[in-house]
């Protein structure tokens, strides 16, 4: 009898988006921070050609036979199939053995903390090691993005997969590939996350906004060769008459968040950072997300407001919006802010920045 295969664990972190919400799919700059909430995959090769998965959080199991041209099952486990499909398509593998897999996660699903990217990245990190694929962390991010965007049809950008794979705080210029990244060492090491406990599929706000923004911007491009990366407020104002009110508001929000993100990138690049300014820039973004992109909800607004009332330097929703979580920046006052978030009906978690990424 051959020896049973060794059991090994692999994990990847969730993330918050500090600056640049709804900018990645527009090829603009984003600044995510990976946090110490992780999805862990424990697996061992089995003697079959079947992948057998058990999810602790979902209390569900799923099993499928591995093959080329693997169909999707349209269930919660399609993330596993999507990665395998991209690996075959990109000729990174010719075959794949069976595995017994168990998943556990402390990233709440559908909460804006990138639970899906963490699962994709953890699974791909596991396959990279088990099959000796020698993928770099950037390649892992790219493949995970293809799986989520092209195979699973989510209208996301590249921020979540890059953040989960690389870890840390960095700016990512989404105008690629290749995508430019610049890592920062921030003057703060914790973030308070406030969960509204309202779940939604991120694809809804992503699809609505992406369509509105692109429709508006297409109209502008027909008139002249503008780029979202450089469009000014005066130029946008000149096109007001050809845009619907919603299109104008969305584009105004997008270019304001673009400018806030560039200002934050500049501040984070400094050795000694103005932490109050970094806080203010979070709140300015939240105002745009609430009033111009219209993806906030009253509970998230309330959690941001209550956090600031008791001393946070700033806060915003994180992720696509319409539910999920907010974040607050309050170095040294984390406990106080967490209490206020809980008292306001949210669920607070104090997170450390994760500098490991997938492992
Ligand atoms: C989701 C997507 C990301 C990004 C954010 C909004 O989390 O997966 O790519 O678009 O929404 O900033």
Coordinates of C-alpha atoms and ligand atoms in Angstrom, one line a residue:
X1 CA 0.0 0.0 0.0
X2 CA 1.3 3.5 -0.9
X3 CA 1.8 6.0 2.0
X4 CA -1.2 8.4 2.4
X5 CA -0.4 11.8 0.9
X6 CA 0.6 14.5 3.3
X7 CA -2.1 17.0 4.5
X8 CA -1.1 20.6 4.0
X9 CA -2.8 24.0 4.6
X10 CA -2.7 27.1 2.5
X11 CA -4.4 30.5 3.2
X12 CA -5.0 33.9 1.8
X13 CA -6.2 37.1 3.4
X14 CA -9.2 39.3 2.9
X15 CA -8.7 43.0 2.2
X16 CA -10.2 46.4 2.8
X17 CA -10.1 49.1 0.1
X18 CA -8.6 52.2 1.7
X19 CA -8.7 54.4 -1.4
X20 CA -10.0 54.0 -4.9
X21 CA -13.4 52.3 -4.5
X22 CA -14.9 51.6 -7.9
X23 CA -11.8 52.6 -9.7
X24 CA -10.1 49.3 -10.6
X25 CA -12.4 48.2 -13.4
X26 CA -12.0 51.7 -14.9
X27 CA -8.2 51.1 -15.1
X28 CA -7.5 53.8 -12.4
X29 CA -5.4 53.6 -9.2
X30 CA -6.5 51.7 -6.1
X31 CA -4.9 51.4 -2.6
X32 CA -6.1 48.2 -0.8
X33 CA -4.8 46.8 2.5
X34 CA -4.8 43.1 3.2
X35 CA -6.1 42.3 6.7
X36 CA -5.6 39.4 9.2
X37 CA -8.8 37.6 8.4
X38 CA -8.0 34.6 6.3
X39 CA -9.5 31.8 4.3
X40 CA -7.7 28.5 4.8
X41 CA -7.8 25.4 2.6
X42 CA -6.5 22.2 4.0
X43 CA -6.0 19.4 1.5
X44 CA -4.5 16.1 0.7
X45 CA -4.2 14.2 -2.6
X46 CA -6.6 11.3 -2.8
X47 CA -6.3 8.2 -4.9
X48 CA -9.2 9.1 -7.3
X49 CA -9.8 11.7 -10.0
X50 CA -12.3 13.5 -7.8
X51 CA -12.1 16.7 -6.0
X52 CA -14.1 16.4 -2.7
X53 CA -14.7 19.7 -0.9
X54 CA -16.2 20.4 2.5
X55 CA -17.0 24.0 3.7
X56 CA -17.2 24.5 7.4
X57 CA -18.9 27.9 7.2
X58 CA -21.5 26.9 4.6
X59 CA -21.9 23.4 6.1
X60 CA -22.0 22.0 2.6
X61 CA -20.0 19.5 0.6
X62 CA -19.4 19.2 -3.1
X63 CA -17.7 16.7 -5.3
X64 CA -16.7 16.7 -9.0
X65 CA -14.5 14.7 -11.4
X66 CA -11.6 16.7 -12.8
X67 CA -11.4 16.9 -16.5
X68 CA -10.5 19.3 -19.3
X69 CA -13.5 21.5 -20.3
X70 CA -14.9 21.2 -16.8
X71 CA -18.4 22.7 -16.8
X72 CA -19.5 25.1 -14.0
X73 CA -22.0 23.7 -11.5
X74 CA -23.5 27.2 -10.7
X75 CA -23.1 26.7 -7.0
X76 CA -20.9 28.0 -4.2
X77 CA -18.0 25.8 -5.2
X78 CA -17.5 27.1 -8.7
X79 CA -14.4 29.0 -7.5
X80 CA -12.6 25.7 -7.5
X81 CA -13.8 24.8 -11.0
X82 CA -13.0 28.3 -12.4
X83 CA -9.3 28.1 -11.3
X84 CA -8.9 24.7 -12.9
X85 CA -10.5 25.9 -16.1
X86 CA -8.0 28.9 -16.4
X87 CA -5.0 26.6 -15.6
X88 CA -6.0 24.3 -18.5
X89 CA -6.8 27.2 -20.8
X90 CA -3.4 28.8 -20.1
X91 CA -1.7 25.4 -20.5
X92 CA -0.3 25.6 -17.0
X93 CA -1.5 22.0 -16.4
X94 CA -2.3 19.0 -18.6
X95 CA -3.9 16.9 -15.8
X96 CA -4.8 17.3 -12.2
X97 CA -5.1 14.7 -9.4
X98 CA -8.0 14.3 -7.0
X99 CA -7.9 16.1 -3.6
X100 CA -9.8 15.9 -0.4
X101 CA -10.3 19.6 0.6
X102 CA -11.7 21.4 3.6
X103 CA -12.3 25.1 3.7
X104 CA -12.6 27.3 6.7
X105 CA -12.7 31.1 6.8
X106 CA -13.0 34.0 9.1
X107 CA -13.9 36.4 6.3
X108 CA -17.6 36.8 6.2
X109 CA -19.1 36.0 2.8
X110 CA -20.7 38.9 0.7
X111 CA -19.4 41.6 3.2
X112 CA -17.0 43.6 1.0
X113 CA -13.9 42.0 2.5
X114 CA -13.0 40.0 -0.6
X115 CA -14.0 36.5 0.6
X116 CA -14.2 35.2 -3.0
X117 CA -10.7 36.5 -4.0
X118 CA -9.2 35.0 -0.8
X119 CA -10.8 31.6 -1.7
X120 CA -9.6 31.7 -5.3
X121 CA -6.1 32.8 -4.3
X122 CA -5.8 30.2 -1.4
X123 CA -6.9 27.4 -3.8
X124 CA -4.5 28.5 -6.5
X125 CA -1.7 28.8 -4.0
X126 CA -2.4 25.3 -2.9
X127 CA -2.3 24.0 -6.5
X128 CA 0.8 26.0 -7.3
X129 CA 2.6 24.1 -4.5
X130 CA 1.0 20.7 -5.0
X131 CA 1.6 20.6 -8.8
X132 CA 4.9 22.5 -8.7
X133 CA 3.6 25.2 -11.0
X134 CA 6.2 27.9 -9.9
X135 CA 3.8 30.7 -10.3
X136 CA 4.7 34.1 -8.9
X137 CA 2.4 36.0 -6.6
X138 CA 1.5 38.3 -9.5
X139 CA 0.7 35.4 -11.8
X140 CA -1.5 33.9 -9.0
X141 CA -3.3 37.3 -8.8
X142 CA -3.8 37.4 -12.6
X143 CA -5.1 33.8 -12.9
X144 CA -7.5 34.4 -9.9
X145 CA -8.8 37.5 -11.6
X146 CA -9.4 35.7 -14.9
X147 CA -11.2 33.0 -12.9
X148 CA -13.5 35.4 -11.2
X149 CA -14.0 37.9 -14.1
X150 CA -13.9 35.8 -17.2
X151 CA -15.1 32.4 -16.0
X152 CA -17.5 33.3 -13.3
X153 CA -18.6 36.5 -15.0
X154 CA -18.2 38.9 -12.0
X155 CA -17.8 42.5 -13.2
X156 CA -14.9 43.0 -10.8
X157 CA -11.5 44.7 -11.3
X158 CA -8.1 43.3 -10.3
X159 CA -7.8 44.9 -6.8
X160 CA -9.0 42.0 -4.6
X161 CA -6.9 39.2 -6.2
X162 CA -3.8 41.4 -6.1
X163 CA -4.4 42.4 -2.5
X164 CA -5.0 38.8 -1.3
X165 CA -2.1 37.4 -3.2
X166 CA 0.5 40.1 -2.4
X167 CA -0.6 41.3 1.1
X168 CA 0.3 44.6 2.7
X169 CA -0.7 48.1 1.7
X170 CA 0.2 49.1 -1.8
X171 CA -1.0 51.3 -4.7
X172 CA -2.0 49.4 -7.8
X173 CA -2.3 51.2 -11.2
X174 CA -5.0 49.1 -12.9
X175 CA -4.1 50.5 -16.3
X176 CA -2.3 47.3 -17.5
X177 CA -1.2 44.6 -17.8
X178 CA 1.5 44.9 -16.6
X179 CA 0.1 46.6 -13.5
X180 CA 2.4 48.9 -11.5
X181 CA 2.4 48.3 -7.8
X182 CA 4.1 50.4 -5.1
X183 CA 4.2 49.1 -1.5
X184 CA 3.8 51.3 1.6
X185 CA 4.7 51.0 5.2
X186 CA 1.9 52.9 6.8
X187 CA 2.2 54.8 10.1
X188 CA -0.8 52.7 11.4
X189 CA -1.1 49.0 11.8
X190 CA -4.8 48.5 12.6
X191 CA -8.1 49.2 11.0
X192 CA -11.5 48.8 12.6
X193 CA -14.0 47.0 10.4
X194 CA -17.7 47.5 11.1
X195 CA -20.1 44.9 9.5
X196 CA -23.6 46.2 8.7
X197 CA -24.5 42.5 8.7
X198 CA -26.5 43.3 5.5
X199 CA -25.3 40.8 2.9
X200 CA -25.5 41.3 -0.9
X201 CA -23.9 40.0 -4.0
X202 CA -21.1 42.4 -5.0
X203 CA -21.9 41.9 -8.6
X204 CA -25.1 43.9 -8.3
X205 CA -23.6 47.4 -7.5
X206 CA -20.6 46.6 -9.8
X207 CA -22.9 45.8 -12.8
X208 CA -25.1 48.9 -12.3
X209 CA -22.3 51.3 -11.8
X210 CA -20.0 50.0 -14.4
X211 CA -22.8 50.3 -17.0
X212 CA -23.7 53.8 -16.0
X213 CA -20.2 55.0 -15.9
X214 CA -19.2 53.4 -19.2
X215 CA -22.3 54.7 -20.9
X216 CA -21.6 58.3 -19.8
X217 CA -18.0 58.1 -20.7
X218 CA -18.7 56.6 -24.1
X219 CA -20.8 59.7 -24.9
X220 CA -17.8 62.0 -23.9
X221 CA -15.4 59.9 -26.0
X222 CA -17.5 60.3 -29.0
X223 CA -17.0 64.0 -28.8
X224 CA -13.3 64.0 -28.0
X225 CA -10.5 61.6 -27.1
X226 CA -10.6 62.0 -23.3
X227 CA -9.3 59.5 -20.7
X228 CA -10.8 58.9 -17.3
X229 CA -7.3 59.1 -15.8
X230 CA -7.0 62.7 -16.9
X231 CA -10.5 64.1 -17.3
X232 CA -10.9 67.4 -15.4
X233 CA -14.0 68.7 -13.6
X234 CA -14.2 71.6 -16.2
X235 CA -14.1 69.2 -19.1
X236 CA -16.8 67.1 -17.4
X237 CA -18.9 70.2 -16.8
X238 CA -18.7 71.0 -20.6
X239 CA -20.4 67.7 -21.4
X240 CA -23.2 68.0 -18.8
X241 CA -25.8 68.6 -21.5
X242 CA -25.1 65.3 -23.3
X243 CA -25.1 63.2 -20.1
X244 CA -28.1 62.1 -18.0
X245 CA -28.1 63.4 -14.5
X246 CA -27.1 59.9 -13.2
X247 CA -24.2 59.6 -15.7
X248 CA -22.9 63.1 -14.7
X249 CA -23.1 62.3 -11.0
X250 CA -21.3 58.9 -11.4
X251 CA -18.5 60.5 -13.4
X252 CA -18.2 63.4 -11.0
X253 CA -17.8 60.8 -8.2
X254 CA -15.3 58.7 -10.1
X255 CA -13.0 61.6 -10.8
X256 CA -13.2 62.9 -7.3
X257 CA -12.3 59.5 -5.9
X258 CA -9.5 59.3 -8.4
X259 CA -8.1 62.6 -7.1
X260 CA -8.5 61.5 -3.5
X261 CA -6.7 58.3 -4.2
X262 CA -3.7 60.1 -5.8
X263 CA -3.5 62.4 -2.9
X264 CA -3.5 59.5 -0.5
X265 CA -0.9 57.7 -2.6
X266 CA 1.3 60.8 -2.3
X267 CA 0.8 61.0 1.5
X268 CA 1.4 57.2 2.0
X269 CA 4.7 57.5 0.1
X270 CA 6.1 59.8 2.8
X271 CA 8.1 58.6 5.7
X272 CA 6.1 60.6 8.2
X273 CA 2.5 60.5 7.1
X274 CA -0.2 63.0 8.0
X275 CA -2.6 60.5 9.6
X276 CA -5.3 63.1 10.1
X277 CA -5.3 63.8 6.4
X278 CA -5.4 60.1 5.6
X279 CA -8.5 59.8 7.8
X280 CA -10.2 62.9 6.2
X281 CA -9.6 61.4 2.7
X282 CA -11.4 58.2 3.8
X283 CA -14.5 60.3 4.8
X284 CA -14.4 62.4 1.7
X285 CA -14.5 59.2 -0.3
X286 CA -17.5 58.0 1.7
X287 CA -19.3 61.2 0.9
X288 CA -18.8 60.5 -2.8
X289 CA -19.8 56.8 -2.5
X290 CA -23.0 57.9 -0.7
X291 CA -24.0 61.0 -2.7
X292 CA -22.5 60.5 -6.2
X293 CA -22.0 56.7 -6.8
X294 CA -25.0 56.0 -4.5
X295 CA -23.7 52.7 -3.2
X296 CA -23.9 53.3 0.5
X297 CA -26.8 52.4 2.7
X298 CA -28.1 54.1 5.9
X299 CA -26.5 51.5 8.2
X300 CA -23.1 52.0 6.7
X301 CA -23.5 55.8 6.8
X302 CA -24.5 55.5 10.5
X303 CA -21.5 53.3 11.4
X304 CA -19.1 55.8 9.7
X305 CA -20.8 58.7 11.5
X306 CA -20.8 57.1 14.9
X307 CA -17.1 56.1 14.5
X308 CA -16.1 59.7 13.7
X309 CA -18.3 61.0 16.6
X310 CA -16.2 59.1 19.1
X311 CA -12.9 60.0 17.7
X312 CA -12.1 58.1 14.4
X313 CA -10.1 60.2 12.0
X314 CA -12.3 59.0 9.1
X315 CA -14.2 56.1 7.6
X316 CA -15.8 54.7 4.5
X317 CA -17.6 51.7 3.3
X318 CA -15.4 49.0 1.8
X319 CA -16.0 46.9 -1.3
X320 CA -18.7 47.4 -3.9
X321 CA -21.3 48.7 -1.4
X322 CA -25.1 48.3 -0.9
X323 CA -24.3 46.3 2.2
X324 CA -21.3 44.6 3.8
X325 CA -18.7 46.5 5.8
X326 CA -17.2 49.9 6.6
X327 CA -13.8 50.7 7.9
X328 CA -12.6 53.4 10.3
X329 CA -9.1 54.7 11.0
X330 CA -8.4 55.5 14.6
X331 CA -4.9 54.6 15.7
X332 CA -4.8 54.1 19.5
X333 CA -8.6 54.4 19.8
X334 CA -9.6 51.1 18.3
X335 CA -11.4 49.7 21.3
X336 CA -13.5 52.8 21.7
X337 CA -14.5 52.9 18.0
X338 CA -15.3 49.2 18.1
X339 CA -17.7 49.7 21.1
X340 CA -19.5 52.6 19.2
X341 CA -19.9 50.4 16.1
X342 CA -21.4 47.6 18.2
X343 CA -23.7 50.0 20.1
X344 CA -24.9 51.4 16.7
X345 CA -26.0 47.9 15.6
X346 CA -22.9 46.9 13.6
X347 CA -20.4 44.1 14.4
X348 CA -16.9 45.4 14.9
X349 CA -13.6 43.6 14.4
X350 CA -10.2 45.2 15.0
X351 CA -7.9 44.0 12.3
X352 CA -4.2 44.2 11.8
X353 CA -2.7 44.8 8.4
X354 CA -1.5 41.5 6.9
X355 CA 1.9 41.7 5.3
X356 CA 2.2 38.0 4.3
X357 CA -0.4 37.7 1.5
X358 CA -1.1 34.2 0.3
X359 CA 1.0 31.4 1.9
Ligands
LIG1 C1 -15.6 44.6 -5.6 C2 -14.7 44.1 -6.8 C3 -13.5 45.0 -6.8 C4 -13.8 46.5 -6.8 C5 -14.7 46.8 -5.7 C6 -15.2 48.2 -5.7 O1 -14.9 44.3 -4.4 O2 -14.4 42.8 -6.7 O3 -12.7 44.6 -8.0 O4 -14.3 46.8 -8.1 O5 -15.9 46.0 -5.7 O6 -14.1 49.1 -5.5

